[in-house]
């Protein structure tokens, strides 16, 4: 009788245990997913933003805590054979003129343009501690503190940089870890720095410039010393292997131009007879397999022939190219959409108002962001 009772109790225990096992296994996974995966965040649209432009006016403004990094000279509008503001290093010409990125009114206007277009955040180019893009990013956050835009901001850590690539790999790892930690410690305390569930997010350009093992070492060091943070890496179309998704917190392509141009050459077409859908879908599947963020990129077109010879041209064809890529990105189940770019005038990817297109692309962006956010 005692054996039967004990056996009954044992069977009852194991029945209950097996019934609870799914719950026991799911609970920690759910908690871990909430901590590590950014996929729970709402859909967002972000635009790459370039704060490296300067003209001859000094816009230093203590009232807004703005420092002008080019108080008396041109920056980025100039170049060989160019005479700004008449001729500039761009195919198109800004409606706001050859502006200075440190101009407080300019910064506020860009905030307003982005808000109108439904953009959630700017990803701001960043080239090193003390670099003028570092000063510019500080200016942007200071202005945000003053005018309270409905925008967030993060940096685009430019890993494809001579100052980094010239270093031996061990020294490069140390430098990059120090710089990423500097960004996080200096800027992520700001309320306008981009965060997911209060965890700061940084985008990094050109993951292929350093070995997979280097990124693993860098992120381990930064996260151990700073705490939780997300790194979203720019990958090449043929470089989005599983090992990258295991180390990075998210994947993106900065610019699909090379893919479009290559496919166009294969077809022998000079028109927009190209298809990047399989690339976008493959990267998205790889990212989602490991429960990581997937951010797909849209461009209005591309033309860098003013600054490069021979350069590449991807025709805008009105809104055809832009619409095609928005459709492709959404169909690829992107968690976020990235716009390349808000104002990279050198490469002709800007959606900012120009003399040639006025606010055509801001208006179209507004339509697409409304659709994406509602989806």
Coordinates of C-alpha atoms in Angstrom, one line a residue:
X1 CA 0.0 0.0 0.0
X2 CA 2.8 2.4 1.0
X3 CA 4.6 1.6 -2.3
X4 CA 1.4 2.2 -4.3
X5 CA 0.9 5.5 -2.5
X6 CA 4.5 6.5 -3.0
X7 CA 4.3 5.5 -6.7
X8 CA 1.1 7.5 -7.1
X9 CA 2.8 10.5 -5.5
X10 CA 5.8 10.1 -7.7
X11 CA 3.7 9.8 -10.8
X12 CA 1.7 12.9 -9.7
X13 CA 4.9 14.8 -9.1
X14 CA 6.3 13.9 -12.6
X15 CA 3.0 14.8 -14.3
X16 CA 3.0 18.2 -12.7
X17 CA 6.7 18.6 -13.4
X18 CA 6.3 17.8 -17.1
X19 CA 3.3 20.1 -17.3
X20 CA 5.3 23.0 -15.8
X21 CA 8.4 22.4 -17.9
X22 CA 7.3 24.5 -20.9
X23 CA 6.5 27.4 -18.5
X24 CA 9.8 26.9 -16.7
X25 CA 11.7 27.0 -19.9
X26 CA 9.8 29.9 -21.5
X27 CA 10.0 32.3 -18.6
X28 CA 13.7 32.9 -18.6
X29 CA 13.8 33.0 -22.4
X30 CA 11.1 35.7 -22.4
X31 CA 13.0 37.7 -19.8
X32 CA 16.3 37.3 -21.8
X33 CA 14.5 38.3 -25.0
X34 CA 13.3 41.5 -23.3
X35 CA 16.8 42.3 -22.2
X36 CA 18.7 41.4 -25.3
X37 CA 16.4 41.7 -28.3
X38 CA 15.4 45.1 -29.7
X39 CA 12.6 43.5 -31.7
X40 CA 9.9 44.4 -29.1
X41 CA 10.4 48.1 -30.0
X42 CA 7.9 49.9 -32.1
X43 CA 8.6 50.4 -35.8
X44 CA 10.9 53.3 -36.4
X45 CA 12.2 55.3 -39.3
X46 CA 15.7 56.7 -39.0
X47 CA 17.7 58.9 -41.4
X48 CA 21.5 59.2 -41.7
X49 CA 22.4 62.8 -40.9
X50 CA 25.6 64.7 -41.9
X51 CA 26.7 67.5 -39.6
X52 CA 30.0 68.2 -41.3
X53 CA 29.1 71.3 -43.4
X54 CA 30.6 74.7 -42.7
X55 CA 30.6 78.2 -44.3
X56 CA 32.4 81.4 -43.5
X57 CA 29.9 82.6 -40.8
X58 CA 30.7 82.0 -37.1
X59 CA 27.6 80.5 -35.5
X60 CA 29.0 80.0 -32.0
X61 CA 26.0 80.7 -29.7
X62 CA 26.4 80.5 -25.9
X63 CA 22.6 80.7 -25.5
X64 CA 22.2 77.3 -27.1
X65 CA 25.7 76.1 -26.1
X66 CA 26.6 75.8 -29.8
X67 CA 30.3 75.8 -30.8
X68 CA 31.2 76.4 -34.5
X69 CA 33.9 74.1 -35.7
X70 CA 34.5 76.2 -38.8
X71 CA 34.1 79.8 -37.7
X72 CA 35.7 81.3 -40.8
X73 CA 36.1 78.7 -43.5
X74 CA 34.3 76.3 -45.8
X75 CA 33.9 72.6 -44.9
X76 CA 32.6 69.9 -47.2
X77 CA 31.0 72.3 -49.7
X78 CA 34.4 73.0 -51.2
X79 CA 36.7 71.0 -53.3
X80 CA 39.0 71.1 -56.4
X81 CA 37.6 73.4 -59.0
X82 CA 34.7 74.5 -56.8
X83 CA 33.8 78.0 -55.6
X84 CA 31.2 77.8 -52.9
X85 CA 28.6 79.0 -52.5
X86 CA 28.3 79.3 -56.3
X87 CA 29.5 75.8 -57.1
X88 CA 29.5 73.1 -54.4
X89 CA 30.5 69.4 -53.9
X90 CA 27.1 68.1 -54.8
X91 CA 25.0 67.3 -57.8
X92 CA 22.0 69.0 -56.4
X93 CA 21.8 72.3 -54.4
X94 CA 20.1 72.8 -51.0
X95 CA 17.1 75.1 -50.9
X96 CA 18.7 76.4 -47.6
X97 CA 21.9 77.3 -49.5
X98 CA 25.4 76.2 -48.6
X99 CA 24.6 76.1 -45.0
X100 CA 26.7 75.7 -41.8
X101 CA 25.8 72.6 -39.7
X102 CA 26.5 74.7 -36.5
X103 CA 23.8 77.3 -37.4
X104 CA 21.2 77.1 -34.6
X105 CA 18.4 78.1 -37.0
X106 CA 19.6 75.5 -39.5
X107 CA 19.6 72.7 -36.8
X108 CA 16.0 73.7 -35.8
X109 CA 14.9 73.8 -39.4
X110 CA 16.3 70.3 -39.9
X111 CA 14.5 69.1 -36.8
X112 CA 11.2 70.5 -38.2
X113 CA 11.7 68.9 -41.6
X114 CA 12.4 65.5 -40.1
X115 CA 9.4 65.8 -37.8
X116 CA 7.1 66.7 -40.8
X117 CA 8.5 63.7 -42.7
X118 CA 7.7 61.3 -39.8
X119 CA 11.3 60.5 -39.1
X120 CA 11.9 59.2 -35.6
X121 CA 15.7 59.6 -35.2
X122 CA 18.8 60.9 -36.9
X123 CA 21.9 58.7 -37.1
X124 CA 24.7 61.3 -37.1
X125 CA 28.1 60.8 -38.7
X126 CA 30.9 60.5 -36.1
X127 CA 34.6 60.3 -36.8
X128 CA 36.4 60.4 -33.4
X129 CA 36.8 62.0 -30.1
X130 CA 37.4 65.7 -30.5
X131 CA 36.7 65.6 -34.2
X132 CA 34.4 68.3 -35.6
X133 CA 31.6 65.7 -36.0
X134 CA 32.0 65.0 -32.3
X135 CA 31.5 68.8 -31.6
X136 CA 28.6 68.8 -34.1
X137 CA 26.8 65.9 -32.3
X138 CA 27.2 67.7 -29.0
X139 CA 25.6 70.8 -30.7
X140 CA 22.7 68.7 -31.9
X141 CA 21.9 67.3 -28.5
X142 CA 22.3 70.8 -26.9
X143 CA 19.8 72.1 -29.4
X144 CA 17.5 69.3 -28.7
X145 CA 17.6 70.1 -25.0
X146 CA 16.5 73.6 -25.9
X147 CA 13.7 73.1 -28.4
X148 CA 12.5 69.6 -27.4
X149 CA 11.9 67.9 -30.8
X150 CA 10.0 64.7 -31.2
X151 CA 13.3 63.1 -32.4
X152 CA 16.0 61.0 -31.0
X153 CA 19.7 61.0 -32.0
X154 CA 22.5 58.5 -32.2
X155 CA 25.9 58.3 -33.9
X156 CA 27.1 56.5 -37.0
X157 CA 30.5 55.3 -35.8
X158 CA 32.6 55.5 -39.0
X159 CA 34.7 52.4 -38.7
X160 CA 35.9 52.7 -42.3
X161 CA 38.5 55.4 -41.3
X162 CA 42.2 55.7 -42.1
X163 CA 42.9 56.5 -38.5
X164 CA 41.5 53.1 -37.4
X165 CA 42.5 51.0 -40.4
X166 CA 46.2 52.1 -40.1
X167 CA 46.4 50.6 -36.6
X168 CA 47.4 47.0 -35.8
X169 CA 44.3 45.0 -35.0
X170 CA 45.0 44.7 -31.2
X171 CA 45.5 48.5 -30.9
X172 CA 42.5 49.1 -33.2
X173 CA 40.3 47.0 -30.9
X174 CA 41.5 49.1 -27.9
X175 CA 40.9 52.4 -29.7
X176 CA 37.4 51.4 -30.9
X177 CA 36.3 50.1 -27.5
X178 CA 37.5 53.4 -25.9
X179 CA 35.7 55.5 -28.5
X180 CA 32.4 53.6 -28.2
X181 CA 32.6 53.7 -24.4
X182 CA 33.3 57.5 -24.7
X183 CA 30.1 57.9 -26.9
X184 CA 28.0 56.0 -24.4
X185 CA 29.3 57.7 -21.3
X186 CA 29.3 61.2 -22.8
X187 CA 26.0 61.2 -24.7
X188 CA 23.7 58.4 -23.8
X189 CA 22.7 60.1 -20.5
X190 CA 21.0 62.7 -22.7
X191 CA 17.2 62.2 -22.9
X192 CA 17.3 62.6 -26.7
X193 CA 19.9 59.8 -27.3
X194 CA 18.3 56.9 -29.1
X195 CA 17.4 54.0 -26.7
X196 CA 15.4 50.9 -26.7
X197 CA 13.9 50.0 -23.4
X198 CA 16.3 52.5 -21.9
X199 CA 19.3 50.8 -23.5
X200 CA 21.4 53.0 -25.9
X201 CA 21.8 52.2 -29.6
X202 CA 24.8 52.9 -31.8
X203 CA 25.1 52.2 -35.5
X204 CA 28.5 51.2 -36.9
X205 CA 29.6 51.5 -40.5
X206 CA 31.5 48.8 -42.4
X207 CA 31.7 45.7 -40.2
X208 CA 34.0 44.1 -42.8
X209 CA 36.8 46.4 -41.9
X210 CA 37.7 44.4 -38.8
X211 CA 37.7 40.6 -38.2
X212 CA 34.6 39.0 -36.6
X213 CA 36.8 38.2 -33.6
X214 CA 37.6 41.9 -33.1
X215 CA 34.0 42.9 -32.9
X216 CA 33.4 40.2 -30.4
X217 CA 36.3 41.5 -28.3
X218 CA 35.2 45.1 -28.6
X219 CA 31.6 44.5 -27.7
X220 CA 32.5 42.3 -24.8
X221 CA 34.8 44.9 -23.3
X222 CA 32.4 47.8 -23.8
X223 CA 29.4 46.0 -22.4
X224 CA 31.4 44.7 -19.4
X225 CA 32.6 48.2 -18.6
X226 CA 29.6 50.3 -19.5
X227 CA 26.6 48.0 -19.3
X228 CA 23.9 47.0 -21.7
X229 CA 24.0 48.7 -25.1
X230 CA 23.0 47.8 -28.7
X231 CA 25.3 47.8 -31.7
X232 CA 23.7 47.7 -35.2
X233 CA 26.3 46.8 -37.9
X234 CA 26.5 47.7 -41.6
X235 CA 27.1 44.6 -43.6
X236 CA 27.9 43.9 -47.2
X237 CA 25.4 41.9 -49.3
X238 CA 27.7 38.9 -49.2
X239 CA 28.8 39.4 -45.7
X240 CA 25.8 38.8 -43.5
X241 CA 26.9 35.4 -42.2
X242 CA 25.4 33.8 -39.1
X243 CA 28.4 34.6 -37.0
X244 CA 27.8 38.4 -37.5
X245 CA 24.2 38.1 -36.3
X246 CA 25.4 36.2 -33.2
X247 CA 27.7 39.1 -32.2
X248 CA 25.8 42.1 -33.4
X249 CA 22.5 43.3 -31.9
X250 CA 21.2 44.2 -35.3
X251 CA 22.1 44.3 -39.0
X252 CA 21.7 46.9 -41.8
X253 CA 23.1 48.0 -45.1
X254 CA 24.1 51.6 -45.3
X255 CA 23.7 51.9 -49.0
X256 CA 22.4 49.4 -51.5
X257 CA 23.9 51.3 -54.4
X258 CA 26.7 48.7 -55.1
X259 CA 24.1 45.9 -55.2
X260 CA 21.9 47.9 -57.6
X261 CA 24.8 48.8 -59.8
X262 CA 26.1 45.3 -59.9
X263 CA 22.7 43.8 -60.8
X264 CA 22.3 46.6 -63.4
X265 CA 25.6 45.6 -65.0
X266 CA 24.5 42.0 -65.1
X267 CA 21.3 42.9 -67.0
X268 CA 23.1 45.3 -69.3
X269 CA 20.5 47.9 -68.4
X270 CA 21.1 51.6 -67.7
X271 CA 17.6 51.9 -66.3
X272 CA 16.2 50.9 -62.9
X273 CA 15.7 47.3 -63.9
X274 CA 17.2 45.9 -60.7
X275 CA 16.0 43.9 -57.7
X276 CA 17.4 43.9 -54.2
X277 CA 14.6 42.1 -52.7
X278 CA 16.5 38.8 -52.3
X279 CA 19.4 40.6 -50.5
X280 CA 17.0 42.4 -48.1
X281 CA 15.1 39.2 -47.4
X282 CA 18.2 37.2 -46.8
X283 CA 19.7 39.7 -44.3
X284 CA 16.3 40.0 -42.6
X285 CA 16.0 36.2 -42.2
X286 CA 19.6 36.0 -40.8
X287 CA 18.9 38.7 -38.3
X288 CA 15.5 37.4 -37.2
X289 CA 16.9 33.8 -36.9
X290 CA 18.9 35.1 -34.0
X291 CA 16.2 37.4 -32.7
X292 CA 18.2 40.5 -33.7
X293 CA 17.0 43.8 -35.2
X294 CA 16.8 44.1 -38.9
X295 CA 16.9 47.6 -40.4
X296 CA 16.4 47.9 -44.2
X297 CA 17.6 50.9 -46.1
X298 CA 15.9 53.1 -48.7
X299 CA 17.6 55.7 -51.0
X300 CA 16.0 58.2 -53.4
X301 CA 18.9 57.7 -55.9
X302 CA 22.6 58.1 -56.0
X303 CA 25.1 60.4 -57.8
X304 CA 28.6 60.9 -56.6
X305 CA 30.1 62.1 -59.9
X306 CA 31.0 65.5 -58.5
X307 CA 33.4 64.0 -56.0
X308 CA 34.5 60.8 -57.6
X309 CA 35.6 59.8 -61.1
X310 CA 33.9 58.1 -62.8
X311 CA 31.5 57.6 -59.9
X312 CA 28.1 55.9 -59.9
X313 CA 24.7 57.1 -60.9
X314 CA 21.5 55.5 -59.8
X315 CA 18.8 57.6 -61.4
X316 CA 15.9 58.8 -59.2
X317 CA 13.5 58.6 -62.1
X318 CA 11.1 60.9 -60.2
X319 CA 10.0 58.9 -57.2
X320 CA 10.4 55.5 -58.8
X321 CA 13.6 54.4 -57.1
X322 CA 12.5 55.7 -53.7
X323 CA 9.1 54.0 -53.9
X324 CA 10.6 50.7 -55.1
X325 CA 13.0 50.5 -52.2
X326 CA 10.3 51.4 -49.7
X327 CA 8.2 48.6 -51.0
X328 CA 11.1 46.2 -51.0
X329 CA 12.1 47.1 -47.4
X330 CA 8.6 46.7 -46.1
X331 CA 8.1 43.4 -47.9
X332 CA 11.3 42.1 -46.4
X333 CA 9.7 42.4 -42.9
X334 CA 12.1 45.1 -41.7
X335 CA 11.8 46.1 -38.1
X336 CA 13.1 49.6 -38.8
X337 CA 13.6 51.6 -42.0
X338 CA 16.7 53.6 -42.6
X339 CA 16.8 56.5 -45.0
X340 CA 20.2 57.1 -46.8
X341 CA 20.1 60.0 -46.4
X342 CA 18.7 63.1 -45.0
X343 CA 21.6 65.3 -46.2
X344 CA 24.5 63.4 -47.7
X345 CA 24.8 65.9 -50.5
X346 CA 28.1 64.6 -51.9
X347 CA 26.6 61.3 -52.9
X348 CA 23.3 62.6 -54.1
X349 CA 21.2 60.6 -51.6
X350 CA 19.6 63.5 -49.8
X351 CA 15.8 63.8 -49.2
X352 CA 16.3 67.3 -47.8
X353 CA 14.7 70.1 -49.9
X354 CA 16.7 71.0 -52.9
X355 CA 16.4 73.6 -55.7
X356 CA 15.9 70.6 -58.1
X357 CA 13.2 68.7 -56.2
X358 CA 12.0 71.2 -53.6
X359 CA 10.1 69.2 -50.8
X360 CA 9.1 66.3 -53.1
X361 CA 11.0 63.7 -51.1
X362 CA 10.0 65.0 -47.7
X363 CA 6.4 64.8 -48.7
X364 CA 6.9 61.3 -50.1
X365 CA 8.7 60.3 -47.0
X366 CA 5.8 61.5 -44.9
X367 CA 3.4 59.2 -46.9
X368 CA 5.7 56.2 -46.5
X369 CA 6.4 56.7 -42.8
X370 CA 2.7 57.0 -42.0
X371 CA 2.1 53.7 -43.8
X372 CA 5.0 52.0 -42.1
X373 CA 4.2 53.2 -38.6
X374 CA 0.5 52.1 -39.1
X375 CA 1.4 48.6 -40.4

